[in-house]
Each structure stands twice: as C-alpha cells, then as structure tokens.
C-alpha positions as a Python dict, from the first residue, in 0.01 Angstrom:
ca = {
    (1, 'M'): (0, 0, 0),
    (2, 'S'): (-141, -355, -58),
    (3, 'A'): (-91, -623, 171),
    (4, 'R'): (169, -863, 90),
    (5, 'A'): (200, -1200, 215),
    (6, 'D'): (566, -1212, 237),
    (7, 'S'): (844, -949, 285),
    (8, 'P'): (974, -768, 26),
    (9, 'P'): (1148, -961, -228),
    (10, 'T'): (1524, -1019, -176),
    (11, 'A'): (1638, -1061, -538),
    (12, 'L'): (1545, -959, -896),
    (13, 'A'): (1505, -1316, -991),
    (14, 'V'): (1135, -1458, -1031),
    (15, 'P'): (1016, -1807, -1045),
    (16, 'R'): (991, -1996, -1324),
    (17, 'A'): (619, -2139, -1414),
    (18, 'A'): (440, -2332, -1696),
    (19, 'G'): (221, -2087, -1886),
    (20, 'S'): (423, -1787, -1894),
    (21, 'A'): (402, -1539, -2168),
    (22, 'H'): (762, -1546, -2322),
    (23, 'E'): (635, -1607, -2676),
    (24, 'R'): (432, -1364, -2898),
    (25, 'S'): (61, -1417, -2814),
    (26, 'T'): (-265, -1224, -2880),
    (27, 'Y'): (-369, -1277, -2521),
    (28, 'V'): (-176, -1230, -2197),
    (29, 'D'): (-316, -1191, -1829),
    (30, 'V'): (-135, -854, -1738),
    (31, 'A'): (10, -621, -1987),
    (32, 'V'): (229, -320, -1867),
    (33, 'V'): (234, -16, -2102),
    (34, 'G'): (580, 136, -2035),
    (35, 'A'): (918, -31, -1950),
    (36, 'G'): (1072, 254, -1728),
    (37, 'V'): (1160, 145, -1365),
    (38, 'V'): (786, 191, -1252),
    (39, 'G'): (672, -27, -1533),
    (40, 'C'): (947, -303, -1511),
    (41, 'M'): (917, -307, -1139),
    (42, 'T'): (539, -348, -1158),
    (43, 'A'): (590, -620, -1387),
    (44, 'R'): (820, -794, -1157),
    (45, 'E'): (582, -754, -869),
    (46, 'V'): (317, -925, -1067),
    (47, 'L'): (538, -1228, -1139),
    (48, 'H'): (643, -1224, -750),
    (49, 'Q'): (311, -1225, -625),
    (50, 'S'): (157, -1466, -887),
    (51, 'P'): (395, -1687, -1061),
    (52, 'G'): (273, -1842, -1384),
    (53, 'T'): (78, -1491, -1471),
    (54, 'G'): (130, -1422, -1835),
    (55, 'V'): (277, -1087, -1872),
    (56, 'M'): (365, -848, -2134),
    (57, 'V'): (569, -522, -2108),
    (58, 'L'): (553, -287, -2385),
    (59, 'D'): (727, 38, -2470),
    (60, 'R'): (767, 288, -2762),
    (61, 'D'): (1136, 301, -2684),
    (62, 'T'): (1367, 50, -2536),
    (63, 'V'): (1376, -37, -2153),
    (64, 'G'): (1502, 201, -1923),
    (65, 'S'): (1460, 499, -2173),
    (66, 'G'): (1246, 819, -2118),
    (67, 'A'): (1221, 960, -1763),
    (68, 'T'): (1431, 664, -1633),
    (69, 'R'): (1734, 695, -1866),
    (70, 'R'): (1766, 1078, -1722),
    (71, 'S'): (1688, 1009, -1347),
    (72, 'A'): (1909, 1119, -1065),
    (73, 'G'): (1850, 819, -886),
    (74, 'L'): (1850, 953, -521),
    (75, 'H'): (1682, 806, -257),
    (76, 'F'): (1613, 955, 74),
    (77, 'P'): (1376, 855, 356),
    (78, 'R'): (1147, 1167, 317),
    (79, 'G'): (803, 1225, 244),
    (80, 'A'): (580, 1534, 231),
    (81, 'T'): (263, 1339, 336),
    (82, 'E'): (199, 1058, 544),
    (83, 'R'): (137, 841, 256),
    (84, 'V'): (450, 906, 93),
    (85, 'R'): (661, 842, 411),
    (86, 'R'): (454, 508, 412),
    (87, 'M'): (568, 442, 49),
    (88, 'T'): (933, 568, 98),
    (89, 'A'): (967, 330, 428),
    (90, 'Y'): (836, 55, 215),
    (91, 'S'): (1065, 100, -75),
    (92, 'Q'): (1354, 167, 141),
    (93, 'D'): (1324, -164, 324),
    (94, 'W'): (1270, -325, -31),
    (95, 'Y'): (1600, -180, -141),
    (96, 'Q'): (1815, -265, 145),
    (97, 'E'): (1703, -591, 112),
    (98, 'L'): (1788, -630, -242),
    (99, 'R'): (2121, -497, -172),
    (100, 'A'): (2196, -757, 104),
    (101, 'A'): (2085, -1015, -158),
    (102, 'R'): (2233, -873, -468),
    (103, 'P'): (2542, -663, -396),
    (104, 'D'): (2587, -642, -791),
    (105, 'V'): (2289, -419, -841),
    (106, 'P'): (2398, -53, -914),
    (107, 'V'): (2237, 92, -599),
    (108, 'H'): (2515, 279, -408),
    (109, 'P'): (2471, 376, -28),
    (110, 'L'): (2547, 739, 41),
    (111, 'G'): (2579, 970, 363),
    (112, 'M'): (2370, 1270, 363),
    (113, 'T'): (2321, 1618, 487),
    (114, 'V'): (2022, 1825, 529),
    (115, 'I'): (2035, 2211, 517),
    (116, 'A'): (1736, 2376, 637),
    (117, 'D'): (1621, 2691, 863),
    (118, 'A'): (1792, 2671, 1178),
    (119, 'D'): (1431, 2666, 1336),
    (120, 'A'): (1314, 2378, 1129),
    (121, 'Q'): (1399, 2103, 1319),
    (122, 'A'): (1043, 2000, 1421),
    (123, 'A'): (935, 2026, 1071),
    (124, 'L'): (1240, 1789, 947),
    (125, 'H'): (1148, 1544, 1209),
    (126, 'T'): (803, 1511, 1045),
    (127, 'A'): (903, 1518, 713),
    (128, 'Y'): (1183, 1239, 743),
    (129, 'L'): (1154, 888, 871),
    (130, 'P'): (1270, 800, 1210),
    (131, 'A'): (1509, 546, 1038),
    (132, 'A'): (1671, 876, 902),
    (133, 'R'): (1811, 923, 1238),
    (134, 'L'): (1839, 1317, 1205),
    (135, 'R'): (2109, 1463, 1415),
    (136, 'P'): (2300, 1789, 1407),
    (137, 'A'): (2603, 1766, 1152),
    (138, 'P'): (2933, 1705, 1324),
    (139, 'G'): (3163, 1878, 1069),
    (140, 'P'): (3212, 2018, 737),
    (141, 'V'): (2959, 1963, 457),
    (142, 'A'): (3093, 1796, 133),
    (143, 'A'): (3467, 1877, 183),
    (144, 'R'): (3420, 2225, 296),
    (145, 'R'): (3289, 2302, -43),
    (146, 'V'): (2954, 2376, 78),
    (147, 'T'): (2878, 2641, 348),
    (148, 'V'): (2585, 2667, 578),
    (149, 'P'): (2471, 3052, 552),
    (150, 'D'): (2351, 3240, 856),
    (151, 'G'): (2005, 3144, 986),
    (152, 'K'): (2034, 2785, 852),
    (153, 'A'): (2173, 2481, 1028),
    (154, 'A'): (2273, 2127, 896),
    (155, 'W'): (2169, 1793, 1003),
    (156, 'T'): (2316, 1424, 913),
    (157, 'A'): (2063, 1144, 828),
    (158, 'D'): (2104, 790, 743),
    (159, 'G'): (1917, 602, 447),
    (160, 'C'): (2037, 770, 151),
    (161, 'Q'): (2131, 586, -174),
    (162, 'Y'): (2172, 663, -516),
    (163, 'A'): (2146, 425, -849),
    (164, 'D'): (2195, 415, -1212),
    (165, 'V'): (1838, 388, -1264),
    (166, 'S'): (1829, 305, -1641),
    (167, 'A'): (2089, 27, -1575),
    (168, 'F'): (1889, -104, -1250),
    (169, 'T'): (1598, -120, -1469),
    (170, 'A'): (1773, -308, -1754),
    (171, 'Q'): (1882, -559, -1492),
    (172, 'L'): (1521, -597, -1380),
    (173, 'A'): (1437, -658, -1764),
    (174, 'R'): (1714, -911, -1801),
    (175, 'A'): (1611, -1111, -1488),
    (176, 'M'): (1211, -1122, -1607),
    (177, 'R'): (1281, -1219, -1994),
    (178, 'P'): (1253, -1590, -1950),
    (179, 'Y'): (930, -1536, -1789),
    (180, 'A'): (772, -1225, -1965),
    (181, 'A'): (731, -1109, -2319),
    (182, 'F'): (895, -765, -2391),
    (183, 'R'): (779, -547, -2696),
    (184, 'E'): (1037, -282, -2727),
    (185, 'G'): (1003, 13, -2996),
    (186, 'V'): (619, -96, -3023),
    (187, 'R'): (389, 191, -2971),
    (188, 'V'): (60, 121, -2835),
    (189, 'T'): (-180, 330, -3031),
    (190, 'A'): (-506, 252, -2858),
    (191, 'V'): (-636, 114, -2553),
    (192, 'R'): (-1007, -31, -2546),
    (193, 'P'): (-1145, -183, -2215),
    (194, 'G'): (-1403, -420, -2269),
    (195, 'P'): (-1609, -682, -2069),
    (196, 'D'): (-1368, -963, -2120),
    (197, 'G'): (-1026, -769, -2108),
    (198, 'V'): (-846, -478, -2246),
    (199, 'T'): (-736, -467, -2610),
    (200, 'L'): (-403, -297, -2718),
    (201, 'R'): (-375, -182, -3081),
    (202, 'L'): (-9, -175, -3139),
    (203, 'G'): (182, 40, -3404),
    (204, 'T'): (306, -290, -3591),
    (205, 'G'): (-57, -347, -3666),
    (206, 'D'): (-96, -616, -3406),
    (207, 'E'): (-352, -633, -3109),
    (208, 'V'): (-310, -808, -2795),
    (209, 'T'): (-563, -842, -2549),
    (210, 'A'): (-513, -858, -2172),
    (211, 'G'): (-706, -958, -1888),
    (212, 'R'): (-570, -667, -1687),
    (213, 'V'): (-361, -362, -1808),
    (214, 'V'): (-130, -103, -1596),
    (215, 'L'): (-47, 202, -1776),
    (216, 'A'): (294, 340, -1658),
    (217, 'P'): (366, 594, -1905),
    (218, 'G'): (584, 841, -1687),
    (219, 'P'): (543, 1198, -1868),
    (220, 'W'): (353, 1091, -2165),
    (221, 'L'): (30, 1176, -2032),
    (222, 'D'): (-120, 1309, -2344),
    (223, 'D'): (-53, 1000, -2571),
    (224, 'P'): (-378, 970, -2767),
    (225, 'A'): (-410, 591, -2684),
    (226, 'W'): (-466, 702, -2309),
    (227, 'A'): (-500, 1075, -2300),
    (228, 'E'): (-898, 1085, -2231),
    (229, 'A'): (-881, 814, -1978),
    (230, 'L'): (-648, 983, -1784),
    (231, 'A'): (-798, 1334, -1823),
    (232, 'P'): (-1035, 1300, -1514),
    (233, 'L'): (-702, 1267, -1280),
    (234, 'G'): (-580, 1619, -1338),
    (235, 'L'): (-243, 1535, -1389),
    (236, 'R'): (15, 1776, -1511),
    (237, 'V'): (361, 1749, -1645),
    (238, 'K'): (659, 1980, -1519),
    (239, 'K'): (1022, 2010, -1649),
    (240, 'I'): (1296, 1873, -1446),
    (241, 'V'): (1639, 2004, -1481),
    (242, 'A'): (1969, 1858, -1321),
    (243, 'L'): (2285, 2038, -1372),
    (244, 'H'): (2647, 1874, -1413),
    (245, 'V'): (2865, 2029, -1183),
    (246, 'D'): (3220, 1946, -1312),
    (247, 'V'): (3401, 1910, -997),
    (248, 'P'): (3564, 1581, -910),
    (249, 'T'): (3400, 1370, -624),
    (250, 'S'): (3583, 1245, -301),
    (251, 'A'): (3546, 918, -161),
    (252, 'G'): (3351, 1057, 150),
    (253, 'D'): (3119, 1289, -18),
    (254, 'G'): (2747, 1238, 28),
    (255, 'A'): (2432, 1407, -101),
    (256, 'V'): (2347, 1762, 39),
    (257, 'V'): (1974, 1845, 34),
    (258, 'F'): (1846, 2213, 82),
    (259, 'H'): (1513, 2137, 226),
    (260, 'E'): (1340, 2469, 185),
    (261, 'E'): (1449, 2495, -183),
    (262, 'D'): (1365, 2148, -275),
    (263, 'A'): (1699, 2112, -429),
    (264, 'F'): (1997, 1868, -389),
    (265, 'L'): (2356, 1819, -473),
    (266, 'L'): (2441, 1438, -545),
    (267, 'P'): (2812, 1311, -588),
    (268, 'L'): (2771, 1080, -892),
    (269, 'H'): (3089, 858, -775),
    (270, 'D'): (3057, 625, -1068),
    (271, 'R'): (3087, 930, -1310),
    (272, 'G'): (3314, 1134, -1120),
    (273, 'H'): (3116, 1453, -1094),
    (274, 'W'): (2835, 1608, -896),
    (275, 'L'): (2468, 1683, -1016),
    (276, 'F'): (2283, 1985, -903),
    (277, 'S'): (1884, 1927, -898),
    (278, 'Y'): (1666, 2219, -845),
    (279, 'T'): (1297, 2269, -897),
    (280, 'C'): (1246, 2438, -1221),
    (281, 'P'): (918, 2613, -1226),
    (282, 'E'): (812, 2540, -1580),
    (283, 'W'): (482, 2331, -1610),
    (284, 'D'): (264, 2182, -1882),
    (285, 'V'): (545, 2067, -2106),
    (286, 'T'): (572, 1761, -2302),
    (287, 'P'): (829, 1509, -2310),
    (288, 'D'): (854, 1479, -2695),
    (289, 'G'): (887, 1875, -2691),
    (290, 'L'): (1180, 1907, -2468),
    (291, 'S'): (1449, 1885, -2731),
    (292, 'G'): (1653, 2188, -2634),
    (293, 'G'): (1871, 2104, -2344),
    (294, 'V'): (1959, 2345, -2097),
    (295, 'S'): (1833, 2671, -2156),
    (296, 'P'): (2002, 3002, -2067),
    (297, 'Q'): (1715, 3054, -1793),
    (298, 'N'): (1794, 2705, -1629),
    (299, 'L'): (2154, 2799, -1599),
    (300, 'H'): (2063, 3124, -1449),
    (301, 'E'): (1820, 2972, -1176),
    (302, 'A'): (2022, 2708, -1089),
    (303, 'R'): (2373, 2904, -1062),
    (304, 'E'): (2192, 3179, -843),
    (305, 'L'): (2067, 2945, -598),
    (306, 'L'): (2388, 2721, -571),
    (307, 'A'): (2591, 3021, -550),
    (308, 'G'): (2446, 3113, -200),
    (309, 'Y'): (2569, 2753, -58),
    (310, 'A'): (2848, 2647, -307),
    (311, 'P'): (3021, 2914, -498),
    (312, 'E'): (3273, 2678, -629),
    (313, 'F'): (3017, 2459, -759),
    (314, 'A'): (2799, 2716, -924),
    (315, 'A'): (3093, 2838, -1130),
    (316, 'H'): (3141, 2479, -1284),
    (317, 'C'): (2765, 2454, -1404),
    (318, 'A'): (2763, 2451, -1763),
    (319, 'S'): (2558, 2152, -1880),
    (320, 'G'): (2314, 1891, -1738),
    (321, 'R'): (2009, 1669, -1819),
    (322, 'V'): (1654, 1807, -1884),
    (323, 'F'): (1340, 1608, -1895),
    (324, 'C'): (1016, 1620, -1707),
    (325, 'D'): (769, 1412, -1493),
    (326, 'A'): (416, 1389, -1419),
    (327, 'Y'): (285, 1540, -1100),
    (328, 'E'): (-51, 1518, -895),
    (329, 'P'): (-89, 1903, -863),
    (330, 'G'): (-280, 1860, -527),
    (331, 'G'): (42, 1739, -368),
    (332, 'S'): (-94, 1428, -272),
    (333, 'G'): (184, 1202, -423),
    (334, 'P'): (199, 941, -666),
    (335, 'V'): (-144, 806, -817),
    (336, 'V'): (-217, 431, -851),
    (337, 'T'): (-596, 391, -959),
    (338, 'A'): (-830, 221, -1137),
    (339, 'L'): (-939, 372, -1479),
    (340, 'D'): (-1248, 190, -1558),
    (341, 'A'): (-1546, 66, -1355),
    (342, 'A'): (-1433, -332, -1386),
    (343, 'G'): (-1082, -247, -1263),
    (344, 'R'): (-931, -381, -1586),
    (345, 'L'): (-710, -66, -1661),
    (346, 'V'): (-476, 64, -1370),
    (347, 'F'): (-270, 383, -1394),
    (348, 'A'): (27, 395, -1180),
    (349, 'G'): (270, 706, -1180),
    (350, 'A'): (270, 1083, -1154),
    (351, 'A'): (581, 1013, -892),
    (352, 'G'): (691, 1395, -948),
    (353, 'G'): (1039, 1290, -1009),
    (354, 'S'): (1051, 1030, -748),
    (355, 'G'): (958, 708, -950),
    (356, 'Y'): (1272, 552, -857),
    (357, 'R'): (1265, 632, -500),
    (358, 'L'): (912, 529, -467),
    (359, 'A'): (875, 235, -730),
    (360, 'P'): (856, -62, -519),
    (361, 'A'): (569, 78, -328),
    (362, 'L'): (412, 192, -646),
    (363, 'A'): (448, -153, -778),
    (364, 'A'): (274, -317, -485),
    (365, 'D'): (-2, -92, -491),
    (366, 'A'): (-42, -157, -873),
    (367, 'A'): (-14, -527, -836),
    (368, 'G'): (-270, -506, -553),
    (369, 'L'): (-537, -350, -753),
    (370, 'L'): (-504, -633, -1021),
    (371, 'H'): (-665, -919, -824),
    (372, 'L'): (-399, -1145, -859),
    (373, 'R'): (-420, -1525, -750),
    (374, 'A'): (-351, -1479, -386),
    (375, 'S'): (-256, -1855, -333),
    (376, 'A'): (56, -1804, -558),
    (377, 'A'): (208, -1566, -306),
    (378, 'D'): (336, -1855, -58),
    (379, 'E'): (531, -2004, -347),
    (380, 'T'): (747, -1681, -361),
    (381, 'K'): (852, -1692, 12),
    (382, 'D'): (1202, -1884, -16),
    (383, 'I'): (1290, -1727, -357),
    (384, 'K'): (1625, -1564, -327),
}
C-alpha cells in the first residue's frame, strides 16, 4: 500500500475546503468512474489525503449498485499471498477504527469457524493473519447444524465481520456529497488521456476533463470506453453465486469457512437467514448478460458441496444472488496500476469477490498513484 502520513481514518466524514467540485463543472482534479464500494472508497481517500481536491464520481447506475449491491460483505483475516495479507491487515485496521468512531455503520462483528483438512494447520497459519488467533474450535459449529467430517478439523478465528455493502457505500457517498460531485445514471462513453488531462465523454452529451481518472468499473471490463486500455492486464470475469439458505439464524451463530473448497456459510442476522457462497466455475461471463438468476446447475453444485457439511442447510437452498466479478487470473490478487505513461489514468479492481474486504487498501493504493498534494495530509489527522 502507499505510505500514509496518518493512521487509517476513523470516520466517514471528510473536511470541507474551498474549491470543492460539488457543482457541475467541465474540469475536476480527480474523476472516479464507478460508484461501487471501491470507487466510493477511493473518492473518500482522495478527499481525506488532499482536502480541496475537486472530485467527481460517475456511474452508469446509482451508488452501490452492480457487484456492490450483490456482495455478501464478508471480511475475514486471510490472504492467499503476502500482498493480499498486507492489504487485509490494512483494511481490517481501517474497519475496526471506523466502527469505534461510528458504531452506526452497517458493519457487524461476527464469530468465525474454519473447517479444513486435519493436517492443514501449518497452511492455515500461513494464510491467516496472526491477529486471527487461530485455535482449535471448542465446541459444535453453528449450533450443531454443521458437522466436521472425518479427516477434517475445525478452528476458531477472530477478526470476522460482515456488512450491508450497498448501504455502507451509500453512507460513504452521503458523507461525501457536500465535497464531491456525483453523476449517477450517467454513462462514460469514451475515455481519452491527453497531455493535460483525461477527457471523459458522457452519455448525456457532456464532456468532463480531469487531471487524473481512476477507473473502478468492477466486472464491466468490456465496456467500449475502456476495454482497449484494460486489455493488456489480461483480466477475466467469473460468475459468483451465493445461495440464500432459509434457515433462521441464532444470536451466537458465526461464519463457517470451508478452506479447501473456498466456500463459506454466513449468518445474515439483519435479514434472518443464512447465505452459502461457493466457488462457481463459470468464467468469461459478462455482467449485463447475467439475467437468468440461479440456474439448476448452480443449485446442484451448491447443494452437493453443502450436503457434506450441513444437510439441513442444503435442503433449504432454493434461491440466492448471482453476479460476477473481475479477477487477475494469475492469482496475484487485486490490480491497482496506471494505464498510461503519464500516470493520469489508473485502474483499481479485479478484487475477485473481495472488493469490500480489501476496499480500504485498494483505495489507499489508487490514491497513492495520483500524486496528491502531500502537504494536505497533515490537515486530516484530527478529523473524527
């Protein structure tokens, strides 16, 4: 992550400063394309690091739509690579400080159990952060409804939470509206980097020129406005399926992570039912083409996996949420990089279903590539 002059921010609010772009303008300092959790978090990070920067956030839909609206919102302290573990640690600290300052945010701490091969303890301690404090599970999993099969073992871990990601993103946007311009329902139809900035052509017929642009399009990699610029990154889009399990939650229920299967059960206490997310093997889908909902194959795959651990839950899977996300197929994790030689056009994404979990770190990395006014960072130390 990029270096920060202060600790992760402890509130959603950002400082008001003269010259903020909250009115329609043909020029802004920074434009963020995509108003999902990564885009809104990036806009907030820009304003936090450099008060007074003119920021505009644009989205073809409304704030918190797209992949953000369908997100399970699960955060747990794990990473497949050292880089992702660093990003996870940064983001976990950020969310913890945020909750301490703003208990009203829709972010809910949760217990967690990890079920893995009995001899996987060394691998688990590598994948999970030390802050997880992995230790053998002391008792039944999920009120005795989840079994630990022969050859498997269960561990308890700290640091888990889940969020209503769409509501959280809307709260971020609401806090920023006095200081940034939002253009919802406005499609960016062309992105043209130049020597003096990046020109965005909008579906309204307007043009906006920005000194810097961050593309945070989620799974919309093939949009004609930026598909050519993203092609060298080799990113792919994979279908994501999470089934709604119509079994009531209990107050003490926590998340259950199936390590080898890369799947999890999540008690959605605010909704009163469980969610089961498994790794769907369908690649190279498009977000605009996913209109058919849960398929028979999705149901079969999810029920078959879940039946080995929780037959009661498997019998109550009949619906759910289907979408997709962008992935870096090499497994290196999210991508934050400049797309042009001048560094005016930056991409932030390919979080592989972990956009919410890693959003604070993604935003810090993206803002770090924009060369913001470093002197402004000191002004934000006491913002609460």
